[in-house]
PDB file of C-alpha atoms in Angstrom:
ATOM      1  CA  UNK R  19     -52.935  27.585 -30.448  1.00  0.00           C
ATOM      2  CA  UNK R  20     -50.418  30.051 -29.031  1.00  0.00           C
ATOM      3  CA  UNK R  21     -47.840  31.909 -31.070  1.00  0.00           C
ATOM      4  CA  UNK R  22     -45.815  35.114 -31.150  1.00  0.00           C
ATOM      5  CA  UNK R  23     -44.960  37.265 -34.158  1.00  0.00           C
ATOM      6  CA  UNK R  24     -43.112  40.582 -34.527  1.00  0.00           C
ATOM      7  CA  UNK R  25     -45.271  43.705 -34.419  1.00  0.00           C
ATOM      8  CA  UNK R  26     -43.548  44.682 -37.655  1.00  0.00           C
ATOM      9  CA  UNK R  27     -44.788  41.542 -39.410  1.00  0.00           C
ATOM     10  CA  UNK R  28     -48.382  42.098 -38.344  1.00  0.00           C
ATOM     11  CA  UNK R  29     -48.344  45.769 -39.360  1.00  0.00           C
ATOM     12  CA  UNK R  30     -46.560  45.266 -42.689  1.00  0.00           C
ATOM     13  CA  UNK R  31     -48.649  42.362 -43.930  1.00  0.00           C
ATOM     14  CA  UNK R  32     -51.832  44.284 -43.172  1.00  0.00           C
ATOM     15  CA  UNK R  33     -50.923  46.522 -46.130  1.00  0.00           C
ATOM     16  CA  UNK R  34     -51.855  43.704 -48.498  1.00  0.00           C
ATOM     17  CA  UNK R  35     -55.472  43.966 -47.362  1.00  0.00           C
ATOM     18  CA  UNK R  36     -55.841  47.732 -47.617  1.00  0.00           C
ATOM     19  CA  UNK R  37     -57.291  47.218 -51.093  1.00  0.00           C
ATOM     20  CA  UNK R  38     -59.784  44.471 -51.835  1.00  0.00           C
ATOM     21  CA  UNK R  39     -61.523  43.317 -55.015  1.00  0.00           C
ATOM     22  CA  UNK R  40     -65.244  44.088 -54.880  1.00  0.00           C
ATOM     23  CA  UNK R  41     -66.125  40.407 -54.661  1.00  0.00           C
ATOM     24  CA  UNK R  42     -63.679  39.685 -51.820  1.00  0.00           C
ATOM     25  CA  UNK R  43     -66.237  39.621 -49.020  1.00  0.00           C
ATOM     26  CA  UNK R  44     -64.947  36.685 -46.987  1.00  0.00           C
ATOM     27  CA  UNK R  45     -63.630  37.838 -43.584  1.00  0.00           C
ATOM     28  CA  UNK R  46     -60.609  35.530 -43.749  1.00  0.00           C
ATOM     29  CA  UNK R  47     -59.319  37.518 -46.727  1.00  0.00           C
ATOM     30  CA  UNK R  48     -58.949  40.553 -44.462  1.00  0.00           C
ATOM     31  CA  UNK R  49     -56.989  38.581 -41.908  1.00  0.00           C
ATOM     32  CA  UNK R  50     -53.507  37.364 -41.166  1.00  0.00           C
ATOM     33  CA  UNK R  51     -53.157  33.641 -41.685  1.00  0.00           C
ATOM     34  CA  UNK R  52     -50.642  31.970 -39.378  1.00  0.00           C
ATOM     35  CA  UNK R  53     -49.479  28.438 -40.040  1.00  0.00           C
ATOM     36  CA  UNK R  54     -47.106  26.197 -38.153  1.00  0.00           C
ATOM     37  CA  UNK R  55     -45.977  23.367 -40.394  1.00  0.00           C
ATOM     38  CA  UNK R  56     -42.963  21.077 -40.017  1.00  0.00           C
ATOM     39  CA  UNK R  57     -41.446  23.308 -37.348  1.00  0.00           C
ATOM     40  CA  UNK R  58     -41.793  26.525 -39.369  1.00  0.00           C
ATOM     41  CA  UNK R  59     -44.086  29.379 -38.371  1.00  0.00           C
ATOM     42  CA  UNK R  60     -45.370  31.305 -41.384  1.00  0.00           C
ATOM     43  CA  UNK R  61     -47.483  34.446 -41.602  1.00  0.00           C
ATOM     44  CA  UNK R  62     -49.443  35.218 -44.766  1.00  0.00           C
ATOM     45  CA  UNK R  63     -51.831  37.823 -46.134  1.00  0.00           C
ATOM     46  CA  UNK R  64     -53.706  37.951 -49.422  1.00  0.00           C
ATOM     47  CA  UNK R  65     -56.468  39.808 -51.213  1.00  0.00           C
ATOM     48  CA  UNK R  66     -56.643  37.181 -53.984  1.00  0.00           C
ATOM     49  CA  UNK R  67     -54.581  39.376 -56.316  1.00  0.00           C
ATOM     50  CA  UNK R  68     -51.521  39.757 -54.095  1.00  0.00           C
ATOM     51  CA  UNK R  69     -49.939  37.400 -51.591  1.00  0.00           C
ATOM     52  CA  UNK R  70     -47.199  38.070 -49.054  1.00  0.00           C
ATOM     53  CA  UNK R  71     -45.544  35.254 -47.102  1.00  0.00           C
ATOM     54  CA  UNK R  72     -43.082  35.660 -44.268  1.00  0.00           C
ATOM     55  CA  UNK R  73     -41.085  33.022 -42.418  1.00  0.00           C
ATOM     56  CA  UNK R  74     -41.411  34.131 -38.795  1.00  0.00           C
ATOM     57  CA  UNK R  75     -39.666  31.255 -37.039  1.00  0.00           C
ATOM     58  CA  UNK R  76     -37.691  28.442 -38.668  1.00  0.00           C
ATOM     59  CA  UNK R  77     -37.646  26.405 -35.432  1.00  0.00           C
ATOM     60  CA  UNK R  78     -41.128  26.869 -34.037  1.00  0.00           C
ATOM     61  CA  UNK R  79     -42.171  24.534 -31.252  1.00  0.00           C
ATOM     62  CA  UNK R  80     -45.584  22.916 -31.349  1.00  0.00           C
ATOM     63  CA  UNK R  81     -47.890  20.802 -33.509  1.00  0.00           C
ATOM     64  CA  UNK R  82     -48.850  21.562 -37.087  1.00  0.00           C
ATOM     65  CA  UNK R  83     -51.811  23.951 -36.853  1.00  0.00           C
ATOM     66  CA  UNK R  84     -53.148  27.194 -38.273  1.00  0.00           C
ATOM     67  CA  UNK R  85     -55.474  30.085 -37.523  1.00  0.00           C
ATOM     68  CA  UNK R  86     -56.734  33.454 -38.762  1.00  0.00           C
ATOM     69  CA  UNK R  87     -56.191  36.752 -36.946  1.00  0.00           C
ATOM     70  CA  UNK R  88     -58.098  39.893 -37.922  1.00  0.00           C
ATOM     71  CA  UNK R  89     -56.234  42.986 -39.048  1.00  0.00           C
ATOM     72  CA  UNK R  90     -57.773  45.162 -36.357  1.00  0.00           C
ATOM     73  CA  UNK R  91     -57.128  48.931 -36.812  1.00  0.00           C
ATOM     74  CA  UNK R  92     -56.368  49.505 -33.116  1.00  0.00           C
ATOM     75  CA  UNK R  93     -53.980  46.558 -32.961  1.00  0.00           C
ATOM     76  CA  UNK R  94     -52.286  47.681 -36.185  1.00  0.00           C
ATOM     77  CA  UNK R  95     -51.779  51.157 -34.695  1.00  0.00           C
ATOM     78  CA  UNK R  96     -50.280  49.675 -31.532  1.00  0.00           C
ATOM     79  CA  UNK R  97     -48.043  47.364 -33.552  1.00  0.00           C
ATOM     80  CA  UNK R  98     -46.778  50.318 -35.581  1.00  0.00           C
ATOM     81  CA  UNK R  99     -46.033  52.237 -32.369  1.00  0.00           C
ATOM     82  CA  UNK R 100     -43.985  49.339 -30.963  1.00  0.00           C
ATOM     83  CA  UNK R 101     -42.228  48.373 -34.214  1.00  0.00           C
ATOM     84  CA  UNK R 102     -39.149  50.560 -33.574  1.00  0.00           C
ATOM     85  CA  UNK R 103     -38.511  48.636 -30.348  1.00  0.00           C
ATOM     86  CA  UNK R 104     -38.565  45.163 -31.977  1.00  0.00           C
ATOM     87  CA  UNK R 105     -41.704  44.331 -30.003  1.00  0.00           C
ATOM     88  CA  UNK R 106     -43.815  41.223 -30.555  1.00  0.00           C
ATOM     89  CA  UNK R 107     -47.482  40.289 -30.273  1.00  0.00           C
ATOM     90  CA  UNK R 108     -48.523  37.167 -28.386  1.00  0.00           C
ATOM     91  CA  UNK R 109     -51.737  35.526 -29.568  1.00  0.00           C
ATOM     92  CA  UNK R 110     -53.796  32.974 -27.650  1.00  0.00           C
ATOM     93  CA  UNK R 111     -56.322  31.191 -29.881  1.00  0.00           C
ATOM     94  CA  UNK R 112     -59.204  29.520 -28.029  1.00  0.00           C
ATOM     95  CA  UNK R 113     -61.202  27.701 -30.691  1.00  0.00           C
ATOM     96  CA  UNK R 114     -63.894  26.231 -28.391  1.00  0.00           C
ATOM     97  CA  UNK R 115     -64.760  29.759 -27.292  1.00  0.00           C
ATOM     98  CA  UNK R 116     -64.370  31.306 -30.749  1.00  0.00           C
ATOM     99  CA  UNK R 117     -61.949  33.843 -29.345  1.00  0.00           C
ATOM    100  CA  UNK R 118     -58.374  35.012 -29.858  1.00  0.00           C
ATOM    101  CA  UNK R 119     -56.614  37.315 -27.405  1.00  0.00           C
ATOM    102  CA  UNK R 120     -53.637  39.532 -28.251  1.00  0.00           C
ATOM    103  CA  UNK R 121     -51.048  41.185 -26.036  1.00  0.00           C
ATOM    104  CA  UNK R 122     -47.916  43.060 -27.040  1.00  0.00           C
ATOM    105  CA  UNK R 123     -44.501  42.759 -25.438  1.00  0.00           C
ATOM    106  CA  UNK R 124     -44.852  46.224 -23.896  1.00  0.00           C
ATOM    107  CA  UNK R 125     -48.044  45.379 -22.034  1.00  0.00           C
ATOM    108  CA  UNK R 126     -50.819  46.440 -24.393  1.00  0.00           C
ATOM    109  CA  UNK R 127     -53.763  44.038 -24.166  1.00  0.00           C
ATOM    110  CA  UNK R 128     -56.203  44.296 -27.024  1.00  0.00           C
ATOM    111  CA  UNK R 129     -59.726  44.731 -25.615  1.00  0.00           C
ATOM    112  CA  UNK R 130     -61.543  42.786 -28.318  1.00  0.00           C
ATOM    113  CA  UNK R 131     -61.579  39.425 -30.005  1.00  0.00           C
ATOM    114  CA  UNK R 132     -59.162  39.345 -32.962  1.00  0.00           C
ATOM    115  CA  UNK R 133     -59.944  35.777 -33.955  1.00  0.00           C
ATOM    116  CA  UNK R 134     -61.508  34.901 -37.299  1.00  0.00           C
ATOM    117  CA  UNK R 135     -63.076  31.462 -37.468  1.00  0.00           C
ATOM    118  CA  UNK R 136     -64.384  30.568 -40.947  1.00  0.00           C
ATOM    119  CA  UNK R 137     -67.762  28.862 -40.763  1.00  0.00           C
ATOM    120  CA  UNK R 138     -67.520  27.317 -44.212  1.00  0.00           C
ATOM    121  CA  UNK R 139     -64.940  24.562 -44.584  1.00  0.00           C
ATOM    122  CA  UNK R 140     -63.719  25.847 -47.935  1.00  0.00           C
ATOM    123  CA  UNK R 141     -62.898  29.220 -46.388  1.00  0.00           C
ATOM    124  CA  UNK R 142     -60.163  27.587 -44.379  1.00  0.00           C
ATOM    125  CA  UNK R 143     -59.114  25.064 -46.977  1.00  0.00           C
ATOM    126  CA  UNK R 144     -58.087  27.777 -49.437  1.00  0.00           C
ATOM    127  CA  UNK R 145     -55.092  28.321 -47.183  1.00  0.00           C
ATOM    128  CA  UNK R 146     -54.074  25.022 -45.670  1.00  0.00           C
ATOM    129  CA  UNK R 147     -54.432  23.068 -48.867  1.00  0.00           C
ATOM    130  CA  UNK R 148     -54.081  25.551 -51.680  1.00  0.00           C
ATOM    131  CA  UNK R 149     -51.835  28.554 -51.110  1.00  0.00           C
ATOM    132  CA  UNK R 150     -48.637  26.703 -51.947  1.00  0.00           C
ATOM    133  CA  UNK R 151     -50.106  25.627 -55.285  1.00  0.00           C
ATOM    134  CA  UNK R 152     -50.362  29.281 -56.331  1.00  0.00           C
ATOM    135  CA  UNK R 153     -46.583  29.392 -56.766  1.00  0.00           C
ATOM    136  CA  UNK R 154     -45.146  28.171 -60.080  1.00  0.00           C
ATOM    137  CA  UNK R 155     -42.974  25.064 -59.953  1.00  0.00           C
ATOM    138  CA  UNK R 156     -40.109  26.893 -61.688  1.00  0.00           C
ATOM    139  CA  UNK R 157     -39.370  30.463 -62.656  1.00  0.00           C
ATOM    140  CA  UNK R 158     -40.132  31.344 -66.306  1.00  0.00           C
ATOM    141  CA  UNK R 159     -37.245  31.060 -68.751  1.00  0.00           C
ATOM    142  CA  UNK R 160     -38.716  33.609 -71.157  1.00  0.00           C
ATOM    143  CA  UNK R 161     -41.161  36.496 -70.941  1.00  0.00           C
ATOM    144  CA  UNK R 162     -44.711  36.428 -72.264  1.00  0.00           C
ATOM    145  CA  UNK R 163     -47.441  39.071 -72.435  1.00  0.00           C
ATOM    146  CA  UNK R 164     -47.838  42.438 -70.773  1.00  0.00           C
ATOM    147  CA  UNK R 165     -48.310  43.063 -67.077  1.00  0.00           C
ATOM    148  CA  UNK R 166     -51.130  45.270 -65.861  1.00  0.00           C
ATOM    149  CA  UNK R 167     -50.713  47.047 -62.526  1.00  0.00           C
ATOM    150  CA  UNK R 168     -52.486  49.528 -60.350  1.00  0.00           C
ATOM    151  CA  UNK R 169     -50.240  51.798 -58.284  1.00  0.00           C
ATOM    152  CA  UNK R 170     -51.933  50.675 -55.056  1.00  0.00           C
ATOM    153  CA  UNK R 171     -50.882  47.075 -55.730  1.00  0.00           C
ATOM    154  CA  UNK R 172     -47.228  47.942 -56.183  1.00  0.00           C
ATOM    155  CA  UNK R 173     -47.311  50.071 -53.047  1.00  0.00           C
ATOM    156  CA  UNK R 174     -49.002  47.345 -51.011  1.00  0.00           C
ATOM    157  CA  UNK R 175     -46.405  44.725 -51.908  1.00  0.00           C
ATOM    158  CA  UNK R 176     -43.503  47.078 -51.288  1.00  0.00           C
ATOM    159  CA  UNK R 177     -44.915  48.155 -47.912  1.00  0.00           C
ATOM    160  CA  UNK R 178     -45.385  44.541 -46.866  1.00  0.00           C
ATOM    161  CA  UNK R 179     -41.715  43.701 -47.518  1.00  0.00           C
ATOM    162  CA  UNK R 180     -39.234  44.154 -44.643  1.00  0.00           C
ATOM    163  CA  UNK R 181     -36.861  46.449 -46.538  1.00  0.00           C
ATOM    164  CA  UNK R 182     -39.490  48.051 -48.759  1.00  0.00           C
ATOM    165  CA  UNK R 183     -37.432  47.099 -51.817  1.00  0.00           C
ATOM    166  CA  UNK R 184     -38.573  44.188 -53.932  1.00  0.00           C
ATOM    167  CA  UNK R 185     -36.950  42.480 -56.885  1.00  0.00           C
ATOM    168  CA  UNK R 186     -38.760  40.950 -59.873  1.00  0.00           C
ATOM    169  CA  UNK R 187     -37.646  37.836 -61.753  1.00  0.00           C
ATOM    170  CA  UNK R 188     -35.603  38.164 -64.916  1.00  0.00           C
ATOM    171  CA  UNK R 189     -38.491  36.866 -67.033  1.00  0.00           C
ATOM    172  CA  UNK R 190     -42.210  37.391 -66.404  1.00  0.00           C
ATOM    173  CA  UNK R 191     -44.811  35.138 -67.970  1.00  0.00           C
ATOM    174  CA  UNK R 192     -48.199  36.785 -67.501  1.00  0.00           C
ATOM    175  CA  UNK R 193     -49.966  33.434 -67.852  1.00  0.00           C
ATOM    176  CA  UNK R 194     -48.760  32.364 -64.416  1.00  0.00           C
ATOM    177  CA  UNK R 195     -48.437  34.112 -61.037  1.00  0.00           C
ATOM    178  CA  UNK R 196     -45.218  36.069 -60.604  1.00  0.00           C
ATOM    179  CA  UNK R 197     -42.915  35.626 -57.605  1.00  0.00           C
ATOM    180  CA  UNK R 198     -40.883  38.452 -56.115  1.00  0.00           C
ATOM    181  CA  UNK R 199     -38.456  38.651 -53.211  1.00  0.00           C
ATOM    182  CA  UNK R 200     -37.285  41.238 -50.729  1.00  0.00           C
ATOM    183  CA  UNK R 201     -33.928  42.578 -51.884  1.00  0.00           C
ATOM    184  CA  UNK R 202     -32.417  42.210 -48.401  1.00  0.00           C
ATOM    185  CA  UNK R 203     -34.532  39.750 -46.377  1.00  0.00           C
ATOM    186  CA  UNK R 204     -34.667  36.104 -47.546  1.00  0.00           C
ATOM    187  CA  UNK R 205     -37.559  35.330 -45.172  1.00  0.00           C
ATOM    188  CA  UNK R 206     -40.137  37.230 -47.240  1.00  0.00           C
ATOM    189  CA  UNK R 207     -41.601  36.578 -50.645  1.00  0.00           C
ATOM    190  CA  UNK R 208     -44.504  37.995 -52.571  1.00  0.00           C
ATOM    191  CA  UNK R 209     -46.769  36.740 -55.310  1.00  0.00           C
ATOM    192  CA  UNK R 210     -48.983  38.659 -57.706  1.00  0.00           C
ATOM    193  CA  UNK R 211     -51.260  37.860 -60.571  1.00  0.00           C
ATOM    194  CA  UNK R 212     -50.117  39.910 -63.597  1.00  0.00           C
ATOM    195  CA  UNK R 213     -53.624  40.999 -64.652  1.00  0.00           C
ATOM    196  CA  UNK R 214     -56.192  42.961 -62.681  1.00  0.00           C
ATOM    197  CA  UNK R 215     -58.921  41.065 -64.526  1.00  0.00           C
ATOM    198  CA  UNK R 216     -58.011  37.487 -65.415  1.00  0.00           C
ATOM    199  CA  UNK R 217     -60.623  37.485 -68.199  1.00  0.00           C
ATOM    200  CA  UNK R 218     -59.205  40.578 -69.859  1.00  0.00           C
ATOM    201  CA  UNK R 219     -55.773  40.989 -71.382  1.00  0.00           C
ATOM    202  CA  UNK R 220     -54.260  44.450 -71.895  1.00  0.00           C
ATOM    203  CA  UNK R 221     -53.292  45.425 -75.461  1.00  0.00           C
ATOM    204  CA  UNK R 222     -49.605  45.266 -76.440  1.00  0.00           C
ATOM    205  CA  UNK R 223     -47.585  48.250 -75.311  1.00  0.00           C
ATOM    206  CA  UNK R 224     -46.537  50.578 -78.095  1.00  0.00           C
ATOM    207  CA  UNK R 225     -44.166  53.532 -78.153  1.00  0.00           C
ATOM    208  CA  UNK R 226     -45.885  56.945 -78.364  1.00  0.00           C
ATOM    209  CA  UNK R 227     -45.709  58.766 -81.687  1.00  0.00           C
ATOM    210  CA  UNK R 228     -45.933  62.251 -80.287  1.00  0.00           C
TER     211      UNK R 228
END
């Protein structure tokens, strides 16, 4: 599989994986997932609490296929350096060799292997067959419950969005994942689960009496 994505996309989506739940040990969770489906090239990142999805190319040429690319610190740094120049990263995925090569538009060739190849079938299936099912079928028509956030989560989602400004839906139902959009770029959307711990609900918010 060969594909090209903006340096900005690679660098921004890596922010989602700066924080990980303690039980998120699978290497694919610390990677960029790239999927070509029905002529659309999508880039995604998740830590199981947050998800960012970006439409990279609406008219991508090639068969339906997917792969994982590691968020390598050196490649992230190079991508950030080339972001102001609208640079791109070309990836060449060689599955038989278990290797993925990366080269930027300005000539940087990453010295290591940035490919991630899940050895357990379910590690890959969580993406190809399941990520779309995380989104609700419709937006809530009324609010329910109280959201619980950590500041690092809000920052991660905002940093992963192209404009850095994200908009929430009018109503938020904490029983289902919440969708948000970039205020200026229609090719990005985010998803978050309203509770840090799905087995624990925060108490109702009350006004202070002091």
